[in-house]
Amino acid sequence: MILLECKHLTKIFDRKTVLDDINLKIEPGKIYGLLGKNGAGKTTLIKLINDLLTPDGGEIKFKKRPIGVYSKAHISYLPERTYLDKNMYINQAIKMFDEFYKDFDSERAYRLLEDLDLDVDSKISKMSKGMQEKLQLILVMSRDADLYILDEPLGGVDPATRDYILDTILSNFKEGSSVIISTHLIADIERILDEVVFIDKGKIALSGNADKLRNKEKASIDAIFRRMFHAKKVN
Amino acid sequence: MLRKLIKYDFSWMNRNMVIIFTITAILSIFTRIASNYTGSIMGDLIFGILRGFTIAAFANTVINSVIRIWERFRQSLYKDESYLIHTLPVSKKKLYDSKTISGIGTILLSLVVVITCFFIAFWDNDIYEYFRAIFKDGDMTFILLGILVTAILEAVYAVNVGIFSLVVGYRSNNARIVRSVILGIFLYFALQILLLGIIYAIGMFNDSIKAMFGDTSNVVIEFSTYRTLIITADIIYLIFTIGLYFVGKRLFANGVNVD
């Protein structure tokens, strides 16, 4: 069974093709790493799947249905930016998610907030950017979705927070559902990936099972990535 | 779902408007108080200043509410917040309807505030007698209510023009806001010119209206002329508002490209 399928997906901005004939299938129950350098087209692909951009060619289907109300009810999406109304309070944001998403588990959200020592009566605008991002992660992971799409969840955070984010993702996503994690920080997430999709210059450069790739190339996914894109390791 | 969306949109649009409503109301009350102390140079001066501020506050209330409606549309459907709003399990048509209905509600609320504050600030026996006379005369009542309806339709049209222009402007990949503003100004004034042209055309068959386009100093304008003018303006505003609403909604439902 295919959860999500992109067929010949193309996106053009100002005559520049940023995604070129992407064909991708996402199966249930797996964690996918959408890997690529900055500007490779990862976020564009994710925005297309989430109906934030309109494709110039091709199609996207979620459980054989075009992207729309149904897919949005079953896909939980964490964007790379803070998207909550800053004038809201945490409990208002939880209430909003609870009102709109049938699969939202408010008890889980409150429990995760408690773990973070976050006061539900705090105003979002008074929280640091890091805490706002954690709040968003909690809201997204408190849904029992079929597919979680997390765009650069580890970008710009310290190692301790990275661990917190990965733990939150791993311990909260619904069994049998899939996760797509977009990142260029491969070493941090390599251990949790079942499948990898390398994107470069708007095209899928390589995709497949993470273990098989490691065995075939006799190297880690991070090393394969660096070799493929001739990136120098920076310590 | 639509009701839930309207709740969030309406509260966002009016969150800051409450401050503007309060300022307008306070100015109206002060104007009212100052009107009791006219007759001296200082009293007249204070009343004159407060009256000026109050009238400016009325205009500010309406203009601000229109701007808030446009800003809500832009912020929640094309900026950061759009990443949440577009991923809610709601159709794009419902998102559009929610903004439009909340916008019309906001405009009506600000008009109610302005009219209420007008009465607070300026209601006196003369105005009472004036309105009494108007409401005794069916024709005059029609003209007064007709002008009120035209003003509401004008404001609703302005809201729709802004929303439509944002939808069209944000279909491009660059200079989106500039394109939206230019299109909005063009559409707004295009309708005024078209309206004038239609009234002129009606004037070809109606001497009373035709006379308005010439020297009006010796012309007695009949009630039927006012009625024709008001009804024509209302129909044109309605047609254009509804037309823009449906075209804008269709364009929006075809897909967006958020920032």
Coordinates of C-alpha atoms in Angstrom, one line a residue:
Chain A
M1 CA 0.0 0.0 0.0
I2 CA 1.2 3.5 -0.9
L3 CA 0.5 6.3 1.6
L4 CA 1.7 9.2 -0.6
E5 CA 2.7 9.3 -4.2
C6 CA 4.3 12.1 -6.2
K7 CA 4.2 11.6 -10.0
H8 CA 6.3 13.7 -12.4
L9 CA 6.1 16.6 -9.9
T10 CA 7.5 19.9 -11.2
K11 CA 7.7 23.3 -9.7
I12 CA 9.0 26.4 -11.5
F13 CA 9.8 29.8 -10.0
D14 CA 10.6 32.7 -12.3
R15 CA 11.5 30.3 -15.2
K16 CA 13.8 28.4 -12.9
T17 CA 12.9 24.7 -12.4
V18 CA 13.3 24.1 -8.6
L19 CA 11.7 20.6 -8.7
D20 CA 12.1 18.6 -11.9
D21 CA 10.0 15.5 -12.6
I22 CA 9.9 14.1 -9.0
N23 CA 8.6 10.6 -8.6
L24 CA 8.3 9.5 -5.0
K25 CA 6.4 6.8 -3.1
I26 CA 5.9 6.9 0.7
E27 CA 4.9 3.6 2.3
P28 CA 3.3 3.3 5.7
G29 CA 5.2 2.5 8.9
K30 CA 8.6 3.9 7.8
I31 CA 10.8 6.8 8.7
Y32 CA 12.1 8.7 5.6
G33 CA 15.0 11.0 5.5
L34 CA 14.6 13.7 2.9
L35 CA 18.2 14.7 2.5
G36 CA 19.9 17.4 0.6
K37 CA 21.9 20.6 0.7
N38 CA 20.3 23.9 1.5
G39 CA 18.3 25.0 -1.6
A40 CA 18.2 21.5 -3.1
G41 CA 14.3 21.6 -3.2
K42 CA 13.4 19.7 0.0
T43 CA 11.2 22.5 1.4
T44 CA 9.6 23.1 -2.0
L45 CA 8.6 19.4 -2.2
I46 CA 7.2 19.5 1.3
K47 CA 5.3 22.7 0.7
L48 CA 3.8 21.1 -2.4
I49 CA 2.7 18.0 -0.5
N50 CA 1.1 20.3 2.1
D51 CA -0.8 22.4 -0.5
L52 CA 1.2 25.5 0.3
L53 CA 2.4 25.7 -3.3
T54 CA 0.7 24.8 -6.5
P55 CA 2.6 22.4 -8.8
D56 CA 3.4 23.4 -12.4
G57 CA 3.3 19.8 -13.5
G58 CA 2.6 16.4 -12.2
E59 CA 0.4 15.3 -9.3
I60 CA 0.4 14.3 -5.6
K61 CA -1.9 11.7 -4.2
F62 CA -2.4 10.8 -0.6
K63 CA -4.1 7.4 -0.2
K64 CA -5.0 7.7 -3.9
R65 CA -6.8 11.0 -3.3
P66 CA -5.6 14.4 -4.6
I67 CA -4.1 16.6 -1.9
G68 CA -6.9 18.5 -0.1
V69 CA -9.1 18.4 3.0
Y70 CA -8.7 14.6 3.4
S71 CA -4.9 14.6 3.2
K72 CA -4.7 17.6 5.6
A73 CA -6.8 15.7 8.1
H74 CA -4.3 12.9 8.1
I75 CA -0.9 14.6 7.6
S76 CA 0.7 16.4 10.5
Y77 CA 3.2 19.0 9.3
L78 CA 5.9 20.9 11.1
P79 CA 7.3 23.7 9.0
E80 CA 10.7 25.2 9.3
R81 CA 9.3 28.4 10.7
T82 CA 7.1 29.5 13.6
Y83 CA 3.5 29.6 12.4
L84 CA 1.4 30.2 15.5
D85 CA -0.5 33.5 16.0
K86 CA 1.9 35.2 18.5
N87 CA -1.0 36.8 20.3
M88 CA -2.4 33.4 21.3
Y89 CA -1.8 31.7 24.7
I90 CA -0.5 28.1 24.7
N91 CA -3.9 26.8 25.9
Q92 CA -5.6 28.7 23.1
A93 CA -3.3 27.0 20.5
I94 CA -4.1 23.6 22.0
K95 CA -7.8 24.4 21.9
M96 CA -7.4 25.4 18.2
F97 CA -5.7 22.2 17.3
D98 CA -8.3 20.3 19.2
E99 CA -11.1 22.0 17.4
F100 CA -9.8 21.5 13.9
Y101 CA -8.0 18.1 14.1
K102 CA -10.1 15.1 15.0
D103 CA -6.9 13.1 15.6
F104 CA -5.4 15.6 18.1
D105 CA -4.8 14.2 21.6
S106 CA -4.9 17.2 23.9
E107 CA -4.0 15.1 26.9
R108 CA -0.7 14.1 25.2
A109 CA -0.1 17.7 24.4
Y110 CA -0.5 18.8 28.0
R111 CA 1.7 15.9 29.2
L112 CA 4.5 16.9 26.8
L113 CA 4.1 20.5 27.9
E114 CA 4.4 19.5 31.5
D115 CA 7.7 17.7 30.7
L116 CA 9.0 20.9 29.3
D117 CA 7.8 22.9 32.4
L118 CA 5.8 25.1 30.1
D119 CA 3.0 27.1 31.6
V120 CA -0.1 26.7 29.4
D121 CA -1.2 30.2 30.4
S122 CA 2.0 31.6 28.7
K123 CA 1.6 34.0 25.8
I124 CA 3.3 32.7 22.7
S125 CA 4.9 36.1 21.9
K126 CA 6.6 36.0 25.4
M127 CA 8.3 32.7 24.6
S128 CA 11.7 32.4 23.1
K129 CA 11.9 31.2 19.4
G130 CA 13.3 27.9 20.7
M131 CA 10.4 27.3 23.0
Q132 CA 7.9 28.3 20.3
E133 CA 9.5 25.6 18.0
K134 CA 9.2 23.1 20.8
L135 CA 5.5 24.0 21.3
Q136 CA 4.9 23.5 17.6
L137 CA 6.6 20.1 17.7
I138 CA 4.4 19.1 20.6
L139 CA 1.3 20.2 18.8
V140 CA 2.3 18.3 15.6
M141 CA 3.4 15.2 17.5
S142 CA 0.2 15.2 19.6
R143 CA -1.8 14.2 16.5
D144 CA -2.4 10.6 15.6
A145 CA -1.7 11.2 12.0
D146 CA -0.9 8.8 9.2
L147 CA 2.0 10.8 8.0
Y148 CA 4.2 13.3 9.9
I149 CA 6.2 15.7 7.8
L150 CA 8.9 17.5 9.7
D151 CA 10.8 20.2 7.8
E152 CA 14.3 20.8 9.3
P153 CA 13.2 20.0 12.9
L154 CA 16.9 20.0 14.0
G155 CA 18.0 23.2 12.2
G156 CA 19.7 25.8 14.5
V157 CA 19.3 23.9 17.8
D158 CA 21.8 22.8 20.4
P159 CA 22.7 19.1 20.8
A160 CA 20.6 18.7 23.9
T161 CA 17.5 20.1 22.1
R162 CA 18.2 17.8 19.1
D163 CA 18.0 14.8 21.4
Y164 CA 14.8 16.2 22.9
I165 CA 13.3 16.7 19.5
L166 CA 14.3 13.2 18.2
D167 CA 13.0 11.6 21.4
T168 CA 9.7 13.5 21.1
I169 CA 9.3 12.4 17.5
L170 CA 10.2 8.7 18.2
S171 CA 8.1 8.3 21.3
N172 CA 5.0 10.0 20.0
F173 CA 4.3 9.1 16.4
K174 CA 1.4 6.7 15.8
E175 CA 2.3 3.1 15.2
G176 CA 2.0 2.2 11.6
S177 CA 2.3 5.8 10.5
S178 CA 5.2 7.2 8.5
V179 CA 7.5 10.1 9.1
I180 CA 9.3 12.3 6.6
I181 CA 12.2 14.3 8.1
S182 CA 13.8 16.8 5.9
T183 CA 17.3 17.8 7.0
H184 CA 20.9 18.5 6.0
L185 CA 22.1 17.4 9.4
I186 CA 22.2 13.7 8.5
A187 CA 24.6 12.4 11.2
D188 CA 22.0 13.4 13.9
I189 CA 19.1 11.4 12.4
E190 CA 20.9 8.6 10.5
R191 CA 20.2 6.1 13.3
I192 CA 16.4 6.4 13.0
L193 CA 16.0 6.3 9.3
D194 CA 14.5 3.4 7.4
E195 CA 14.5 5.0 4.0
V196 CA 16.5 7.9 2.5
V197 CA 15.8 10.2 -0.4
F198 CA 18.6 12.4 -1.6
I199 CA 17.5 15.5 -3.4
D200 CA 19.9 17.6 -5.4
K201 CA 19.2 20.5 -7.8
G202 CA 15.5 19.7 -7.7
K203 CA 15.9 16.1 -8.7
I204 CA 16.0 12.8 -6.7
A205 CA 19.6 11.9 -6.9
L206 CA 19.4 8.7 -4.9
S207 CA 16.7 6.8 -2.9
G208 CA 16.4 3.5 -1.2
N209 CA 16.5 1.5 2.0
A210 CA 19.0 3.0 4.5
D211 CA 20.5 -0.3 5.6
K212 CA 20.9 -1.6 2.1
L213 CA 22.6 1.6 1.0
R214 CA 25.0 1.4 4.0
N215 CA 25.9 -2.2 3.1
K216 CA 26.2 -1.5 -0.6
E217 CA 28.4 1.6 -0.2
K218 CA 30.1 0.3 3.0
A219 CA 29.7 3.7 4.5
S220 CA 27.3 5.7 6.7
I221 CA 24.4 7.7 5.1
D222 CA 26.3 10.8 6.2
A223 CA 29.4 9.7 4.4
I224 CA 27.5 8.8 1.3
F225 CA 25.9 12.2 1.3
R226 CA 29.3 14.0 1.7
R227 CA 30.8 11.8 -1.1
M228 CA 27.8 12.5 -3.4
F229 CA 27.8 16.2 -2.9
H230 CA 31.6 16.6 -2.4
A231 CA 30.9 18.4 0.9
K232 CA 33.8 18.9 3.3
K233 CA 33.2 17.8 6.8
V234 CA 33.3 20.7 9.3
N235 CA 33.8 19.8 12.9
Chain B
M1 CA -15.6 24.3 10.3
L2 CA -16.6 27.5 8.7
R3 CA -18.0 28.8 12.0
K4 CA -14.8 27.9 13.8
L5 CA -12.7 29.7 11.2
I6 CA -15.0 32.8 11.4
K7 CA -14.6 32.8 15.1
Y8 CA -10.8 33.0 14.8
D9 CA -10.8 35.5 11.9
F10 CA -13.3 37.8 13.5
S11 CA -11.5 37.9 16.8
W12 CA -8.2 38.5 15.1
M13 CA -9.6 41.4 13.0
N14 CA -11.3 43.0 15.9
R15 CA -8.6 42.4 18.6
N16 CA -6.9 45.8 18.0
M17 CA -10.1 47.4 16.8
V18 CA -11.4 47.4 20.4
I19 CA -8.7 50.0 21.2
I20 CA -9.8 52.1 18.3
F21 CA -13.4 51.7 19.2
T22 CA -12.7 52.8 22.7
I23 CA -10.7 55.9 21.6
T24 CA -13.5 56.9 19.3
A25 CA -16.1 56.4 22.0
I26 CA -14.1 58.4 24.6
L27 CA -13.6 61.3 22.1
S28 CA -17.3 61.2 21.4
I29 CA -18.1 61.4 25.1
F30 CA -15.7 64.3 25.5
T31 CA -17.2 66.1 22.5
R32 CA -20.6 65.6 24.0
I33 CA -19.5 67.1 27.3
A34 CA -17.7 70.0 25.6
S35 CA -20.8 70.8 23.6
N36 CA -22.4 71.8 27.0
Y37 CA -19.8 74.5 27.5
T38 CA -19.9 76.4 24.2
G39 CA -20.6 80.1 24.1
S40 CA -17.2 81.3 25.3
I41 CA -14.1 81.5 23.2
M42 CA -12.4 78.7 25.1
G43 CA -15.5 76.5 25.1
D44 CA -16.0 77.0 21.4
L45 CA -12.3 76.3 20.7
I46 CA -12.2 73.1 22.8
F47 CA -15.5 71.9 21.3
G48 CA -14.2 72.7 17.8
I49 CA -11.0 70.7 18.4
L50 CA -12.8 67.8 19.9
R51 CA -15.3 67.7 17.1
G52 CA -12.5 67.6 14.5
F53 CA -10.8 64.8 16.4
T54 CA -14.0 62.9 16.7
I55 CA -14.8 63.1 13.0
A56 CA -11.3 62.0 12.2
A57 CA -11.7 59.1 14.6
F58 CA -14.9 58.1 12.7
A59 CA -12.9 58.0 9.5
N60 CA -10.0 56.2 11.2
T61 CA -12.3 53.5 12.6
V62 CA -13.6 52.6 9.2
I63 CA -10.3 52.8 7.4
N64 CA -8.5 50.8 10.1
S65 CA -11.1 48.1 10.0
V66 CA -10.7 47.8 6.2
I67 CA -6.9 47.6 6.6
R68 CA -7.1 45.0 9.4
I69 CA -9.3 42.8 7.1
W70 CA -6.8 43.0 4.3
E71 CA -3.9 42.3 6.7
R72 CA -5.7 39.3 8.2
F73 CA -6.1 37.9 4.7
R74 CA -2.4 38.5 3.8
Q75 CA -1.0 37.3 7.1
S76 CA -3.0 34.2 7.5
L77 CA -3.0 33.0 3.9
Y78 CA 0.4 34.1 2.5
K79 CA 2.8 34.8 5.4
D80 CA 4.1 32.6 8.3
E81 CA 0.6 31.8 9.8
S82 CA -0.4 30.4 6.4
Y83 CA 1.7 27.3 7.1
L84 CA -0.9 26.5 9.8
I85 CA -4.1 27.8 8.1
H86 CA -3.5 26.1 4.8
T87 CA -2.8 22.8 6.5
L88 CA -6.0 22.8 8.5
P89 CA -8.5 20.2 7.2
V90 CA -10.6 22.9 5.5
S91 CA -11.2 23.6 1.9
K92 CA -9.7 26.7 0.4
K93 CA -13.1 28.0 -0.5
K94 CA -14.1 27.9 3.2
L95 CA -10.9 29.8 4.1
Y96 CA -11.9 32.5 1.6
D97 CA -15.5 32.6 2.8
S98 CA -14.4 32.9 6.4
K99 CA -12.2 35.9 5.6
T100 CA -15.0 37.5 3.5
I101 CA -17.7 37.0 6.1
S102 CA -15.6 38.0 9.0
G103 CA -14.5 41.1 7.0
I104 CA -18.1 42.1 6.3
G105 CA -18.9 41.6 9.9
T106 CA -16.0 43.7 11.0
I107 CA -17.0 46.5 8.6
L108 CA -20.6 46.5 9.8
L109 CA -19.4 46.5 13.4
S110 CA -17.2 49.5 12.8
L111 CA -20.1 51.3 11.0
V112 CA -22.4 50.6 14.0
V113 CA -19.7 52.0 16.3
V114 CA -19.3 55.1 14.2
I115 CA -23.1 55.7 14.0
T116 CA -23.5 55.2 17.7
C117 CA -20.6 57.5 18.5
F118 CA -22.0 60.1 16.2
F119 CA -25.2 60.1 18.2
I120 CA -23.3 60.2 21.5
A121 CA -21.2 63.2 20.3
F122 CA -23.7 65.2 18.3
W123 CA -27.2 64.2 19.3
D124 CA -29.3 67.3 20.2
N125 CA -32.7 68.7 19.7
D126 CA -32.0 70.1 16.3
I127 CA -30.8 66.7 15.0
Y128 CA -33.7 65.0 16.6
E129 CA -36.1 67.4 14.8
Y130 CA -34.2 66.9 11.6
F131 CA -34.5 63.2 11.7
R132 CA -38.1 63.4 12.8
A133 CA -38.8 65.5 9.7
I134 CA -37.0 63.0 7.5
F135 CA -38.7 60.0 8.8
K136 CA -42.1 61.7 8.4
D137 CA -41.4 62.0 4.7
G138 CA -41.2 58.6 3.0
D139 CA -39.1 60.0 0.1
M140 CA -36.5 61.5 2.4
T141 CA -36.5 58.3 4.5
F142 CA -35.7 56.4 1.3
I143 CA -32.9 58.7 0.4
L144 CA -31.3 58.6 3.9
L145 CA -31.5 54.8 4.2
G146 CA -30.4 54.5 0.5
I147 CA -27.3 56.5 1.2
L148 CA -26.6 54.4 4.3
V149 CA -26.9 51.2 2.2
T150 CA -24.7 52.7 -0.5
A151 CA -22.1 53.5 2.1
I152 CA -22.1 50.0 3.5
L153 CA -21.9 48.5 -0.1
E154 CA -19.0 50.9 -0.9
A155 CA -17.1 49.7 2.2
V156 CA -17.9 46.0 1.4
Y157 CA -16.7 46.6 -2.1
A158 CA -13.5 48.1 -0.9
V159 CA -12.9 45.1 1.3
N160 CA -13.5 42.7 -1.6
V161 CA -11.3 44.7 -4.0
G162 CA -8.4 44.4 -1.5
I163 CA -9.0 40.7 -1.0
F164 CA -9.3 40.1 -4.8
S165 CA -6.2 42.1 -5.5
L166 CA -4.2 40.2 -2.9
V167 CA -5.2 36.9 -4.5
V168 CA -4.2 38.1 -7.9
G169 CA -1.0 39.9 -6.7
Y170 CA 0.2 36.8 -4.8
R171 CA -0.1 34.6 -7.8
S172 CA 3.1 36.2 -9.0
N173 CA 6.5 35.2 -7.6
N174 CA 7.8 38.7 -7.1
A175 CA 6.6 42.3 -6.3
R176 CA 3.5 40.7 -4.9
I177 CA 2.4 43.4 -2.6
V178 CA 3.1 46.2 -5.2
R179 CA 1.0 44.3 -7.8
S180 CA -1.8 43.9 -5.3
V181 CA -1.8 47.6 -4.4
I182 CA -1.7 48.8 -8.0
L183 CA -4.5 46.4 -9.0
G184 CA -6.6 47.4 -6.0
I185 CA -6.3 51.1 -6.7
F186 CA -7.1 50.4 -10.4
L187 CA -10.2 48.3 -9.6
Y188 CA -11.5 50.7 -7.0
F189 CA -11.3 53.8 -9.3
A190 CA -12.4 51.8 -12.4
L191 CA -15.7 51.1 -10.8
Q192 CA -16.2 54.8 -9.8
I193 CA -15.6 55.8 -13.4
L194 CA -17.8 53.0 -14.7
L195 CA -20.5 54.0 -12.3
L196 CA -20.3 57.6 -13.5
G197 CA -20.4 56.4 -17.1
I198 CA -23.5 54.3 -16.4
I199 CA -25.3 57.2 -14.7
Y200 CA -24.4 59.5 -17.7
A201 CA -25.8 56.8 -20.0
I202 CA -29.0 56.7 -18.0
G203 CA -29.1 60.5 -18.3
M204 CA -29.4 60.1 -22.0
F205 CA -33.0 58.9 -21.4
N206 CA -33.7 60.9 -18.2
D207 CA -33.6 64.7 -18.4
S208 CA -33.4 65.2 -14.7
I209 CA -30.2 63.1 -14.5
K210 CA -28.8 64.7 -17.6
A211 CA -29.3 68.1 -16.1
M212 CA -26.9 67.1 -13.2
F213 CA -24.1 66.8 -15.6
G214 CA -24.6 70.4 -16.7
D215 CA -25.1 73.7 -14.8
T216 CA -27.2 72.5 -11.8
S217 CA -27.7 76.0 -10.2
N218 CA -31.2 76.4 -11.6
V219 CA -32.2 72.8 -11.7
V220 CA -34.5 71.3 -9.1
I221 CA -33.5 67.7 -8.7
E222 CA -36.6 65.5 -8.3
F223 CA -36.9 62.7 -5.8
S224 CA -37.1 60.2 -8.6
T225 CA -33.6 61.3 -9.8
Y226 CA -32.1 60.6 -6.3
R227 CA -33.9 57.3 -6.2
T228 CA -32.6 56.3 -9.7
L229 CA -29.0 57.3 -8.6
I230 CA -29.1 55.4 -5.4
I231 CA -30.6 52.3 -6.9
T232 CA -28.2 52.3 -9.8
A233 CA -25.2 52.7 -7.5
D234 CA -26.4 50.0 -5.2
I235 CA -27.0 47.5 -8.1
I236 CA -23.6 48.3 -9.6
Y237 CA -21.8 47.9 -6.3
L238 CA -23.7 44.6 -5.7
I239 CA -22.9 43.2 -9.1
F240 CA -19.2 44.1 -8.8
T241 CA -18.8 42.9 -5.2
I242 CA -20.5 39.6 -5.9
G243 CA -18.5 39.2 -9.2
L244 CA -15.2 39.9 -7.5
Y245 CA -16.0 37.5 -4.7
F246 CA -16.7 34.6 -7.0
V247 CA -13.7 35.2 -9.3
G248 CA -11.4 35.8 -6.4
K249 CA -12.6 32.6 -4.6
R250 CA -12.2 30.5 -7.7
L251 CA -8.6 31.8 -8.3
F252 CA -7.8 31.2 -4.7
A253 CA -9.3 27.7 -4.7
N254 CA -7.1 26.9 -7.8
G255 CA -4.0 27.0 -5.5
V256 CA -1.7 29.4 -3.7
N257 CA 2.0 30.0 -3.5
V258 CA 2.8 31.1 0.0
D259 CA 5.9 33.1 0.9

